[in-house]
Amino acid sequence: MKNNLNTKPRYALIINILLFLIVSLISCKKKNEESAFVPRLNTLTKCKIEVVGHYKNFEALEAEFDRFNEYYPNVELAFTYLDDYKHSVFTALSSNDPPDIFFTFPWMFDKSNYDPLFEKAENLADKNIEIDFSTISPKLLYHRSDGTVPTVPVLCTANGMLVNEDLFKKEKIEIPTNYNELIDACQKLKAAGYKSPILSHNSESAIMSSLIYPYFTKDVMNDKEAIAKLNELNPAAGEYMRPVLEWLEEFLKYGFIDIEECRKVKDNYSEMIMRFFEGDVPMLLASSDVASGTKKREPLSEAFTNKPFKYRFYAVPVMEDGGAVLEVPAIEFSVNKDGENIEMSNEFMRFLLRTEELNNLAKVKRLITCSTVFSLDDIFAPLGNAEHLYQLEIGIMDNTYTQLRFAGYKMFTGKMTLEEAIKNYGKF
């Protein structure tokens, strides 16, 4: 009888718990949903916003222009490619008709000759602009010493390798996930007749960025003193390169990267993609920017059209515990604070730096998004299993990586010994 009397309270308790869980789930969903964009300016405003950069075409940004025009139909937005961007951007900004928004890059941050560029940039952290920075991964944001934010990431890149998954399947070899597996896979591929199991364009950036950056970064990332000395280009800091260069010296003995084959690849983008599409390259050292250009070039490759294969982008597993990818903004946008249409330029940035727009930009461009809420494009899906390192969060600046890649490349091409490469830190 007691049991019967207690049944109703027990059921009521269960129902209340279920109701609480349902309400909580609905509440969480609402929190994760981004509120609709609400224009702050007169939607009938008529003006022109010009963006300049180094991409020869930027359809993904033009798609965002169209979406922005749904709110501001009378605002004309245009993108202009500038050749020799490192120099031409200064000329453009000092002209009588300067751009409203311009590309900036992390490699500019530690080079004083680009300081005038950032001095021309609006502080996008100004509360009056009302940009919600919570949509952007904080690990990708750059704050100047005075606390200002003159540039914001809109697309992210990483270095890794394109893998012909069907080729591995054909040869009955597992795609490597750690260093021992990489050695084993490359040895089997060599035995199967692949002259260069790992291929690349013949440049220090193409080869070294994917091969040794993550290893080096993991080795020094928790040593603030080392990072400070490296960033200062202190000659003694060359010793911090020793572990990764010793690894490189040992790895090169295997001959898994044939430099003569690499030299046949004439450029670090289209030619490299087209060579990969020949179908006999197991692994191609590349950036995610290169991976982003593959879809457009599939129909341009007769070899790929006749015999398509599945390929995806992986971290290079050079460490015992696997691979890691070093993420850094691919491009950043800065607003010209002296621009004629400063208010509307800031409004466009407020629109663009929303989760939905950042993800849409990355999806169309086929690059990695900078937003905090995302799912990887299928080509980048393997990166979900990799360790992610963030250059700006760790604090290693571009000049340090420049020294590292030149040191590694000199060794790779036989022009320097390990000791000579270490001794020349800061001189490359």
GROMACS .gro file of C-alpha atoms in nm:
model
  428
    1MET     CA    1   0.000   0.000   0.000
    2LYS     CA    2   0.284   0.237   0.082
    3ASN     CA    3   0.432   0.179  -0.259
    4ASN     CA    4   0.105   0.281  -0.426
    5LEU     CA    5   0.082   0.595  -0.216
    6ASN     CA    6   0.435   0.702  -0.319
    7THR     CA    7   0.386   0.647  -0.693
    8LYS     CA    8   0.230   0.987  -0.772
    9PRO     CA    9   0.502   1.196  -0.601
   10ARG     CA   10   0.767   0.986  -0.772
   11TYR     CA   11   0.609   1.034  -1.115
   12ALA     CA   12   0.567   1.403  -1.047
   13LEU     CA   13   0.935   1.429  -0.960
   14ILE     CA   14   1.035   1.250  -1.283
   15ILE     CA   15   0.807   1.475  -1.488
   16ASN     CA   16   0.952   1.787  -1.323
   17ILE     CA   17   1.308   1.672  -1.397
   18LEU     CA   18   1.217   1.602  -1.760
   19LEU     CA   19   1.053   1.944  -1.792
   20PHE     CA   20   1.362   2.107  -1.639
   21LEU     CA   21   1.590   1.929  -1.887
   22ILE     CA   22   1.372   2.028  -2.183
   23VAL     CA   23   1.360   2.391  -2.073
   24SER     CA   24   1.738   2.387  -2.015
   25LEU     CA   25   1.804   2.246  -2.361
   26ILE     CA   26   1.579   2.506  -2.522
   27SER     CA   27   1.751   2.778  -2.322
   28CYS     CA   28   2.098   2.654  -2.426
   29LYS     CA   29   1.991   2.639  -2.787
   30LYS     CA   30   1.870   2.997  -2.772
   31LYS     CA   31   2.199   3.107  -2.619
   32ASN     CA   32   2.392   2.939  -2.900
   33GLU     CA   33   2.172   3.092  -3.169
   34GLU     CA   34   2.305   3.422  -3.294
   35SER     CA   35   2.062   3.710  -3.288
   36ALA     CA   36   1.967   3.865  -3.621
   37PHE     CA   37   2.177   4.151  -3.754
   38VAL     CA   38   2.015   4.487  -3.679
   39PRO     CA   39   2.136   4.785  -3.889
   40ARG     CA   40   2.252   5.088  -3.688
   41LEU     CA   41   2.268   5.339  -3.974
   42ASN     CA   42   2.011   5.471  -4.218
   43THR     CA   43   1.947   5.176  -4.451
   44LEU     CA   44   1.892   5.415  -4.743
   45THR     CA   45   2.247   5.551  -4.713
   46LYS     CA   46   2.419   5.569  -5.049
   47CYS     CA   47   2.799   5.529  -5.067
   48LYS     CA   48   3.080   5.309  -5.194
   49ILE     CA   49   3.306   5.089  -4.980
   50GLU     CA   50   3.627   4.968  -5.143
   51VAL     CA   51   3.830   4.678  -5.009
   52VAL     CA   52   4.184   4.618  -5.138
   53GLY     CA   53   4.394   4.307  -5.097
   54HIS     CA   54   4.623   4.050  -5.256
   55TYR     CA   55   4.368   3.787  -5.367
   56LYS     CA   56   4.327   3.791  -5.744
   57ASN     CA   57   3.965   3.692  -5.696
   58PHE     CA   58   3.758   3.686  -5.383
   59GLU     CA   59   3.414   3.547  -5.468
   60ALA     CA   60   3.354   3.460  -5.104
   61LEU     CA   61   3.380   3.827  -5.004
   62GLU     CA   62   3.158   3.929  -5.295
   63ALA     CA   63   2.898   3.686  -5.161
   64GLU     CA   64   2.916   3.874  -4.831
   65PHE     CA   65   2.870   4.202  -5.020
   66ASP     CA   66   2.543   4.065  -5.157
   67ARG     CA   67   2.429   3.962  -4.810
   68PHE     CA   68   2.517   4.305  -4.669
   69ASN     CA   69   2.316   4.467  -4.948
   70GLU     CA   70   2.005   4.299  -4.814
   71TYR     CA   71   2.029   4.551  -4.529
   72TYR     CA   72   2.192   4.840  -4.713
   73PRO     CA   73   2.080   4.815  -5.079
   74ASN     CA   74   2.232   5.149  -5.181
   75VAL     CA   75   2.584   5.074  -5.057
   76GLU     CA   76   2.817   4.974  -5.337
   77LEU     CA   77   3.096   4.741  -5.227
   78ALA     CA   78   3.396   4.658  -5.443
   79PHE     CA   79   3.709   4.448  -5.406
   80THR     CA   80   4.031   4.542  -5.587
   81TYR     CA   81   4.338   4.322  -5.622
   82LEU     CA   82   4.669   4.504  -5.574
   83ASP     CA   83   4.982   4.361  -5.729
   84ASP     CA   84   5.299   4.373  -5.515
   85TYR     CA   85   5.075   4.426  -5.213
   86LYS     CA   86   5.358   4.477  -4.962
   87HIS     CA   87   5.439   4.806  -5.129
   88SER     CA   88   5.126   4.901  -5.323
   89VAL     CA   89   4.904   4.913  -5.014
   90PHE     CA   90   5.102   5.214  -4.887
   91THR     CA   91   5.059   5.389  -5.220
   92ALA     CA   92   4.686   5.315  -5.221
   93LEU     CA   93   4.635   5.449  -4.868
   94SER     CA   94   4.821   5.773  -4.945
   95SER     CA   95   4.636   5.835  -5.273
   96ASN     CA   96   4.358   6.090  -5.328
   97ASP     CA   97   4.104   5.806  -5.334
   98PRO     CA   98   4.219   5.569  -5.059
   99PRO     CA   99   4.046   5.235  -4.988
  100ASP     CA  100   3.808   5.199  -4.695
  101ILE     CA  101   3.921   4.852  -4.587
  102PHE     CA  102   4.257   4.685  -4.652
  103PHE     CA  103   4.421   4.348  -4.596
  104THR     CA  104   4.673   4.306  -4.316
  105PHE     CA  105   4.866   3.994  -4.213
  106PRO     CA  106   5.029   3.849  -3.899
  107TRP     CA  107   5.370   3.856  -4.069
  108MET     CA  108   5.347   4.234  -4.053
  109PHE     CA  109   5.313   4.252  -3.674
  110ASP     CA  110   5.682   4.233  -3.582
  111LYS     CA  111   5.816   4.445  -3.867
  112SER     CA  112   5.847   4.815  -3.783
  113ASN     CA  113   5.815   4.922  -4.148
  114TYR     CA  114   5.448   4.822  -4.129
  115ASP     CA  115   5.378   5.037  -3.821
  116PRO     CA  116   5.248   5.324  -4.042
  117LEU     CA  117   4.995   5.080  -4.184
  118PHE     CA  118   4.851   4.999  -3.843
  119GLU     CA  119   4.859   5.365  -3.741
  120LYS     CA  120   4.617   5.430  -4.025
  121ALA     CA  121   4.387   5.157  -3.897
  122GLU     CA  122   4.071   5.213  -3.696
  123ASN     CA  123   4.066   5.070  -3.344
  124LEU     CA  124   3.798   4.808  -3.396
  125ALA     CA  125   3.778   4.748  -3.021
  126ASP     CA  126   3.621   5.092  -2.980
  127LYS     CA  127   3.294   5.031  -2.794
  128ASN     CA  128   3.112   5.277  -3.019
  129ILE     CA  129   3.161   5.042  -3.316
  130GLU     CA  130   2.988   4.762  -3.122
  131ILE     CA  131   3.171   4.466  -3.275
  132ASP     CA  132   3.107   4.145  -3.084
  133PHE     CA  133   3.452   3.988  -3.052
  134SER     CA  134   3.308   3.685  -2.872
  135THR     CA  135   3.230   3.540  -3.215
  136ILE     CA  136   3.602   3.521  -3.301
  137SER     CA  137   3.842   3.273  -3.148
  138PRO     CA  138   4.043   3.480  -2.896
  139LYS     CA  139   4.350   3.275  -2.988
  140LEU     CA  140   4.348   3.446  -3.327
  141LEU     CA  141   4.307   3.806  -3.209
  142TYR     CA  142   4.596   4.052  -3.208
  143HIS     CA  143   4.610   4.329  -2.948
  144ARG     CA  144   4.872   4.600  -2.974
  145SER     CA  145   5.067   4.704  -2.664
  146ASP     CA  146   4.827   4.997  -2.612
  147GLY     CA  147   4.528   4.762  -2.607
  148THR     CA  148   4.392   4.863  -2.947
  149VAL     CA  149   4.276   4.615  -3.209
  150PRO     CA  150   4.373   4.757  -3.550
  151THR     CA  151   4.308   4.437  -3.742
  152VAL     CA  152   4.075   4.140  -3.716
  153PRO     CA  153   4.101   3.790  -3.869
  154VAL     CA  154   3.837   3.691  -4.125
  155LEU     CA  155   3.991   3.365  -4.252
  156CYS     CA  156   4.231   3.120  -4.090
  157THR     CA  157   4.504   2.903  -4.240
  158ALA     CA  158   4.724   2.615  -4.129
  159ASN     CA  159   5.001   2.403  -4.274
  160GLY     CA  160   4.977   2.030  -4.329
  161MET     CA  161   4.955   1.787  -4.620
  162LEU     CA  162   4.708   1.685  -4.887
  163VAL     CA  163   4.671   1.306  -4.884
  164ASN     CA  164   4.554   1.094  -5.176
  165GLU     CA  165   4.340   0.859  -4.969
  166ASP     CA  166   4.252   0.631  -5.262
  167LEU     CA  167   4.620   0.576  -5.337
  168PHE     CA  168   4.683   0.460  -4.980
  169LYS     CA  169   4.383   0.229  -5.010
  170LYS     CA  170   4.510   0.093  -5.343
  171GLU     CA  171   4.853   0.015  -5.191
  172LYS     CA  172   4.689  -0.126  -4.875
  173ILE     CA  173   4.882   0.118  -4.655
  174GLU     CA  174   4.729   0.295  -4.356
  175ILE     CA  175   4.738   0.674  -4.359
  176PRO     CA  176   4.998   0.757  -4.090
  177THR     CA  177   4.890   0.914  -3.762
  178ASN     CA  178   5.228   0.932  -3.583
  179TYR     CA  179   5.597   0.945  -3.669
  180ASN     CA  180   5.664   0.570  -3.663
  181GLU     CA  181   5.366   0.513  -3.891
  182LEU     CA  182   5.490   0.790  -4.123
  183ILE     CA  183   5.829   0.621  -4.159
  184ASP     CA  184   5.664   0.283  -4.216
  185ALA     CA  185   5.420   0.420  -4.475
  186CYS     CA  186   5.693   0.607  -4.665
  187GLN     CA  187   5.917   0.298  -4.673
  188LYS     CA  188   5.633   0.090  -4.815
  189LEU     CA  189   5.552   0.359  -5.072
  190LYS     CA  190   5.917   0.377  -5.179
  191ALA     CA  191   5.922  -0.002  -5.215
  192ALA     CA  192   5.606   0.022  -5.426
  193GLY     CA  193   5.785   0.253  -5.670
  194TYR     CA  194   5.691   0.603  -5.551
  195LYS     CA  195   6.007   0.809  -5.595
  196SER     CA  196   5.899   1.084  -5.356
  197PRO     CA  197   5.630   0.964  -5.112
  198ILE     CA  198   5.618   1.322  -4.982
  199LEU     CA  199   5.623   1.600  -5.241
  200SER     CA  200   5.629   1.979  -5.220
  201HIS     CA  201   5.702   2.290  -5.415
  202ASN     CA  202   6.075   2.365  -5.399
  203SER     CA  203   6.072   2.657  -5.157
  204GLU     CA  204   6.168   2.701  -4.795
  205SER     CA  205   5.817   2.812  -4.705
  206ALA     CA  206   5.632   2.527  -4.876
  207ILE     CA  207   5.854   2.253  -4.735
  208MET     CA  208   5.948   2.376  -4.389
  209SER     CA  209   5.618   2.531  -4.278
  210SER     CA  210   5.438   2.198  -4.280
  211LEU     CA  211   5.734   1.980  -4.187
  212ILE     CA  212   5.898   2.153  -3.890
  213TYR     CA  213   5.687   2.446  -3.764
  214PRO     CA  214   5.457   2.238  -3.538
  215TYR     CA  215   5.750   2.034  -3.396
  216PHE     CA  216   5.945   2.351  -3.315
  217THR     CA  217   5.641   2.531  -3.173
  218LYS     CA  218   5.554   2.249  -2.936
  219ASP     CA  219   5.916   2.231  -2.822
  220VAL     CA  220   5.939   2.597  -2.712
  221MET     CA  221   5.577   2.702  -2.653
  222ASN     CA  222   5.597   2.688  -2.273
  223ASP     CA  223   5.938   2.857  -2.245
  224LYS     CA  224   5.872   3.233  -2.231
  225GLU     CA  225   6.243   3.314  -2.204
  226ALA     CA  226   6.316   3.113  -2.518
  227ILE     CA  227   6.033   3.281  -2.710
  228ALA     CA  228   6.154   3.627  -2.605
  229LYS     CA  229   6.511   3.556  -2.721
  230LEU     CA  230   6.390   3.400  -3.045
  231ASN     CA  231   6.168   3.698  -3.124
  232GLU     CA  232   6.456   3.935  -3.053
  233LEU     CA  233   6.666   3.738  -3.305
  234ASN     CA  234   6.930   3.692  -3.038
  235PRO     CA  235   7.208   3.487  -3.206
  236ALA     CA  236   7.229   3.263  -2.898
  237ALA     CA  237   6.862   3.168  -2.952
  238GLY     CA  238   6.970   2.949  -3.243
  239GLU     CA  239   7.024   2.674  -2.989
  240TYR     CA  240   6.648   2.649  -2.942
  241MET     CA  241   6.629   2.522  -3.300
  242ARG     CA  242   6.863   2.231  -3.227
  243PRO     CA  243   6.601   1.964  -3.137
  244VAL     CA  244   6.392   2.018  -3.449
  245LEU     CA  245   6.694   2.053  -3.677
  246GLU     CA  246   6.841   1.731  -3.536
  247TRP     CA  247   6.509   1.564  -3.615
  248LEU     CA  248   6.518   1.711  -3.967
  249GLU     CA  249   6.875   1.591  -4.022
  250GLU     CA  250   6.774   1.237  -3.926
  251PHE     CA  251   6.453   1.245  -4.132
  252LEU     CA  252   6.631   1.364  -4.447
  253LYS     CA  253   6.852   1.055  -4.446
  254TYR     CA  254   6.551   0.843  -4.541
  255GLY     CA  255   6.512   1.026  -4.873
  256PHE     CA  256   6.134   1.041  -4.854
  257ILE     CA  257   6.131   1.390  -5.011
  258ASP     CA  258   6.307   1.399  -5.347
  259ILE     CA  259   6.428   1.754  -5.404
  260GLU     CA  260   6.464   1.700  -5.780
  261GLU     CA  261   6.099   1.604  -5.801
  262CYS     CA  262   6.009   1.910  -5.592
  263ARG     CA  263   6.202   2.133  -5.832
  264LYS     CA  264   5.976   2.022  -6.116
  265VAL     CA  265   5.680   2.191  -5.943
  266LYS     CA  266   5.707   2.545  -6.071
  267ASP     CA  267   5.479   2.739  -5.835
  268ASN     CA  268   5.342   2.705  -5.485
  269TYR     CA  269   4.975   2.702  -5.581
  270SER     CA  270   4.818   2.609  -5.916
  271GLU     CA  271   5.114   2.402  -6.044
  272MET     CA  272   5.135   2.221  -5.713
  273ILE     CA  273   4.764   2.136  -5.715
  274MET     CA  274   4.775   2.017  -6.075
  275ARG     CA  275   5.078   1.799  -5.999
  276PHE     CA  276   4.890   1.642  -5.707
  277PHE     CA  277   4.595   1.569  -5.936
  278GLU     CA  278   4.818   1.350  -6.153
  279GLY     CA  279   4.728   1.086  -5.897
  280ASP     CA  280   5.073   0.946  -5.817
  281VAL     CA  281   5.158   1.175  -5.523
  282PRO     CA  282   5.075   1.009  -5.188
  283MET     CA  283   5.135   1.316  -4.968
  284LEU     CA  284   5.177   1.680  -5.069
  285LEU     CA  285   5.312   1.932  -4.817
  286ALA     CA  286   5.080   2.230  -4.846
  287SER     CA  287   4.895   2.507  -4.670
  288SER     CA  288   4.519   2.508  -4.629
  289ASP     CA  289   4.521   2.795  -4.881
  290VAL     CA  290   4.646   2.546  -5.139
  291ALA     CA  291   4.381   2.298  -5.028
  292SER     CA  292   4.116   2.567  -5.074
  293GLY     CA  293   4.207   2.600  -5.442
  294THR     CA  294   4.164   2.233  -5.529
  295LYS     CA  295   3.789   2.230  -5.600
  296LYS     CA  296   3.814   2.489  -5.877
  297ARG     CA  297   4.098   2.302  -6.043
  298GLU     CA  298   3.949   1.951  -6.040
  299PRO     CA  299   3.777   2.003  -6.379
  300LEU     CA  300   4.092   2.165  -6.520
  301SER     CA  301   4.296   1.849  -6.463
  302GLU     CA  302   4.251   1.591  -6.738
  303ALA     CA  303   4.415   1.328  -6.519
  304PHE     CA  304   4.179   1.395  -6.228
  305THR     CA  305   3.872   1.418  -6.453
  306ASN     CA  306   3.954   1.079  -6.608
  307LYS     CA  307   4.040   0.918  -6.276
  308PRO     CA  308   3.912   1.116  -5.976
  309PHE     CA  309   4.023   1.021  -5.626
  310LYS     CA  310   3.937   1.114  -5.270
  311TYR     CA  311   4.177   1.349  -5.097
  312ARG     CA  312   4.177   1.537  -4.768
  313PHE     CA  313   4.398   1.765  -4.562
  314TYR     CA  314   4.592   1.622  -4.265
  315ALA     CA  315   4.846   1.735  -4.007
  316VAL     CA  316   5.195   1.601  -4.087
  317PRO     CA  317   5.257   1.335  -3.818
  318VAL     CA  318   5.623   1.410  -3.746
  319MET     CA  319   5.598   1.357  -3.370
  320GLU     CA  320   5.571   1.037  -3.170
  321ASP     CA  321   5.224   1.129  -3.048
  322GLY     CA  322   5.100   1.237  -3.390
  323GLY     CA  323   5.070   1.559  -3.583
  324ALA     CA  324   4.981   1.914  -3.492
  325VAL     CA  325   4.870   2.210  -3.698
  326LEU     CA  326   4.983   2.565  -3.641
  327GLU     CA  327   4.692   2.801  -3.703
  328VAL     CA  328   4.728   3.166  -3.793
  329PRO     CA  329   4.494   3.415  -3.962
  330ALA     CA  330   4.516   3.384  -4.340
  331ILE     CA  331   4.406   3.742  -4.386
  332GLU     CA  332   4.292   4.017  -4.157
  333PHE     CA  333   4.087   4.328  -4.234
  334SER     CA  334   4.176   4.677  -4.118
  335VAL     CA  335   3.952   4.980  -4.161
  336ASN     CA  336   4.112   5.300  -4.288
  337LYS     CA  337   4.035   5.554  -4.015
  338ASP     CA  338   4.084   5.833  -4.269
  339GLY     CA  339   3.843   5.674  -4.515
  340GLU     CA  340   3.558   5.877  -4.656
  341ASN     CA  341   3.295   5.625  -4.544
  342ILE     CA  342   3.428   5.530  -4.203
  343GLU     CA  343   3.089   5.473  -4.039
  344MET     CA  344   2.961   5.240  -4.310
  345SER     CA  345   3.298   5.060  -4.323
  346ASN     CA  346   3.272   4.991  -3.951
  347GLU     CA  347   2.913   4.880  -4.002
  348PHE     CA  348   3.023   4.631  -4.267
  349MET     CA  349   3.287   4.495  -4.027
  350ARG     CA  350   3.023   4.463  -3.753
  351PHE     CA  351   2.813   4.264  -4.001
  352LEU     CA  352   3.100   4.048  -4.129
  353LEU     CA  353   3.239   3.954  -3.786
  354ARG     CA  354   2.934   3.754  -3.690
  355THR     CA  355   2.939   3.375  -3.659
  356GLU     CA  356   2.706   3.320  -3.955
  357GLU     CA  357   2.901   3.546  -4.187
  358LEU     CA  358   3.247   3.425  -4.085
  359ASN     CA  359   3.138   3.065  -4.137
  360ASN     CA  360   2.977   3.149  -4.469
  361LEU     CA  361   3.293   3.329  -4.584
  362ALA     CA  362   3.506   3.025  -4.492
  363LYS     CA  363   3.263   2.782  -4.656
  364VAL     CA  364   3.262   2.966  -4.989
  365LYS     CA  365   3.639   3.027  -4.980
  366ARG     CA  366   3.693   2.670  -4.855
  367LEU     CA  367   3.924   2.781  -4.577
  368ILE     CA  368   3.919   2.746  -4.198
  369THR     CA  369   3.678   2.979  -4.020
  370CYS     CA  370   3.784   3.218  -3.745
  371SER     CA  371   3.458   3.181  -3.556
  372THR     CA  372   3.418   2.999  -3.225
  373VAL     CA  373   3.123   2.791  -3.348
  374PHE     CA  374   3.195   2.586  -3.658
  375SER     CA  375   3.220   2.252  -3.829
  376LEU     CA  376   3.513   2.172  -4.058
  377ASP     CA  377   3.467   2.142  -4.433
  378ASP     CA  378   3.499   1.775  -4.537
  379ILE     CA  379   3.845   1.835  -4.687
  380PHE     CA  380   3.966   1.958  -4.345
  381ALA     CA  381   3.778   1.699  -4.138
  382PRO     CA  382   4.098   1.506  -4.042
  383LEU     CA  383   4.217   1.817  -3.854
  384GLY     CA  384   3.952   1.738  -3.597
  385ASN     CA  385   4.185   1.465  -3.470
  386ALA     CA  386   4.496   1.685  -3.463
  387GLU     CA  387   4.637   1.906  -3.192
  388HIS     CA  388   4.585   2.274  -3.273
  389LEU     CA  389   4.849   2.534  -3.188
  390TYR     CA  390   4.788   2.907  -3.225
  391GLN     CA  391   5.080   3.127  -3.320
  392LEU     CA  392   4.938   3.453  -3.182
  393GLU     CA  393   4.837   3.293  -2.852
  394ILE     CA  394   5.182   3.136  -2.806
  395GLY     CA  395   5.356   3.459  -2.904
  396ILE     CA  396   5.613   3.336  -3.155
  397MET     CA  397   5.645   3.607  -3.418
  398ASP     CA  398   5.696   3.575  -3.791
  399ASN     CA  399   6.065   3.675  -3.788
  400THR     CA  400   6.137   3.371  -3.572
  401TYR     CA  401   5.966   3.133  -3.815
  402THR     CA  402   6.149   3.302  -4.103
  403GLN     CA  403   6.482   3.216  -3.942
  404LEU     CA  404   6.366   2.861  -3.875
  405ARG     CA  405   6.251   2.787  -4.227
  406PHE     CA  406   6.565   2.930  -4.387
  407ALA     CA  407   6.783   2.730  -4.146
  408GLY     CA  408   6.590   2.412  -4.223
  409TYR     CA  409   6.593   2.475  -4.598
  410LYS     CA  410   6.968   2.537  -4.603
  411MET     CA  411   7.010   2.197  -4.441
  412PHE     CA  412   6.753   2.038  -4.673
  413THR     CA  413   6.943   2.157  -4.980
  414GLY     CA  414   7.284   2.065  -4.836
  415LYS     CA  415   7.408   2.424  -4.822
  416MET     CA  416   7.460   2.424  -4.445
  417THR     CA  417   7.535   2.178  -4.172
  418LEU     CA  418   7.322   2.166  -3.860
  419GLU     CA  419   7.583   2.358  -3.661
  420GLU     CA  420   7.614   2.627  -3.929
  421ALA     CA  421   7.237   2.669  -3.941
  422ILE     CA  422   7.221   2.718  -3.562
  423LYS     CA  423   7.515   2.959  -3.565
  424ASN     CA  424   7.349   3.177  -3.830
  425TYR     CA  425   7.027   3.237  -3.641
  426GLY     CA  426   6.923   3.598  -3.688
  427LYS     CA  427   7.126   3.638  -4.009
  428PHE     CA  428   6.890   3.473  -4.257
   0.00000   0.00000   0.00000
